[in-house]
């Protein structure tokens, strides 16, 4: 269980203009996080019981009960987020991190959230997917005035239905979401639910994206689609923690998409069902087995499965450009070009120049050219058999028979039983058998006209 002592406390030094003096005197303390590792589930110290979630490379915000109301305190502020070892980004977030902490409540809870703005511009918070009074919906200028720098506003409503939700600003949204302002919200059922089964492990993650030039640290906020860092909870592989479960655990993974494009999320080795969407639990008669589910912009999905196959199973977005890192974008195709010494010569004129490998992108992994500071290499990460050649939205589901109940620690790499791994074929490969018995005419020239997009947009 995570105690409040595990968190870095900032105290309650809040300048507020949007709250009455009586309410100010009663503000909950501000709890902040200074690390990007996955925190253990926060067992509820009071209120109605529930099985807490685990936020991948994140944490759950502690609360206090006051006169029967569950109270939280969010602080919108600039943060430094480690995207992966070797790179930190200057983002905006909540309570020290981006995404902000996960908020967990129970169906029927009355919830009060204090929001303090320490940004250089105004903000609001929209509680994405919630049924609530119109004045609590958080749309700046439409349902409330914006929260100016230094002010604290109070949102209060009843968590009416169980499910998976998100929160994010609805003020200068393009800038603030491009800078990382978002968080997860889970409302647990208040009791046995006909469509929500108990699970052994319940993970949650947000899909988000950034455009950070190699060598820099602040995202471009005007990017529409050409992002170069695609992340789970503002972390890129190999910085994303693995999902560690016990053999035959029933596992739920909640995914929200706050990027500007859709993501086909794919699990290797096992089938899952989509058990929940933005609108709540999916009727059991409408579920079917999947290995990939597409999550559109602004959508949430809950997938569930029984982890009945031991191993290290990839879990990733199936858009291949989303499993690269910053150096995998906007580089020219050089397949077939002899580059001996070329990159080094160009680098004398353009220090940040990187070229694609002559045999494919995997050549990037063996180039000796140093990367710009604060830049993640493309196609990185190592497994037990060598380079994994991934990045971005990629992690590993680790299923182990000896993982203890409630233990979320990394068990290391899977030891495959003898005879169950693909092996090198030692013999020669015969020529292909052709139906006609004639060799193909390789002297025939075929003229092909190829048109392709000039940019990187649209993926």
C-alpha angles and dihedrals in degrees: 000000000000115000128201088253087069091067130075106245120212095188124230101288095143127160106208135174102165098065131068118254090248092055091044090056089057101046114142115245117267113249118195138182125219100184136069100214124115111269121212117256114286105236110216108257092194142359124052116341124250141156106263126225129237115231110213107242087350146080145228121255114243117230140192130228113231120177091335095311123116106227128199132178120212122186119200107211147137111280139181111231124191103224090190133329106299098030134070125181128207102230141156117245145131132286095352101314146068117253095036120238120292115255115218123191138154127249107271096023116139103228129198118190122189111204118197119191117218094159123112090244138038122279144172135197123238115200097219113220098001125133103227143135112297093243090060096054093097103226106149114233092007107060100008143000114270116265104250122215110285095020128115122209128191125223119191131178143129118267094235105181134028119244149086120308141163138215129214140148122282093195122085081350098177092057099038097047091044086055092054106263107154142098144186129257125193123189110195121208114261092229143342108338124199092223102032113071123196113257134199096223126025117187130179134193139168123224110225137160139205138192106219117162115229108271095021133092109205120079122237104247096199096063112120104185109338097091116156101196115060111185149180106225091343092305127113126205127297085031094059114099118236123252103245118198141160123251110273094012114147103236131197122193117190115201128186124188118216097157123103097253140044124269127208100212111206132194122198124217102015141053122238138190127227101237100171141027138177090290097052137262118000115236109254091236089061097054126099136171117277138169094194131034125186116227116198127208111292094010131125126207133187116204124188135189143153109254094224099149121075118222146072106297124189118238115188152127108279094219098101095212088060091062094058129079133233096290091057094071132078094008118133121251108252102170108147095015117120103230100177104154093346098110092048091052094048091046089063087064099031108031095195095048117133126176129205117249119267093234098038142301092296088075087073089073093063099043113119096209111118118241123238113266116276093019129127118225117239122247093016140150126086130236131189091281101041138279114005089202095212138116140163117034099019135111140145132256106215114201117189132172092212097049105121122236108270093011110129097172121125109264093199126238121338118256104222115216114251114274095022100094128085110259137205112263105230098198134080123271115237124229114268117269111239122205094226095043089228124121113244118259102249094177095071111106117214118197112216127183113208125195120187136166115274094215138051097243128118101046 
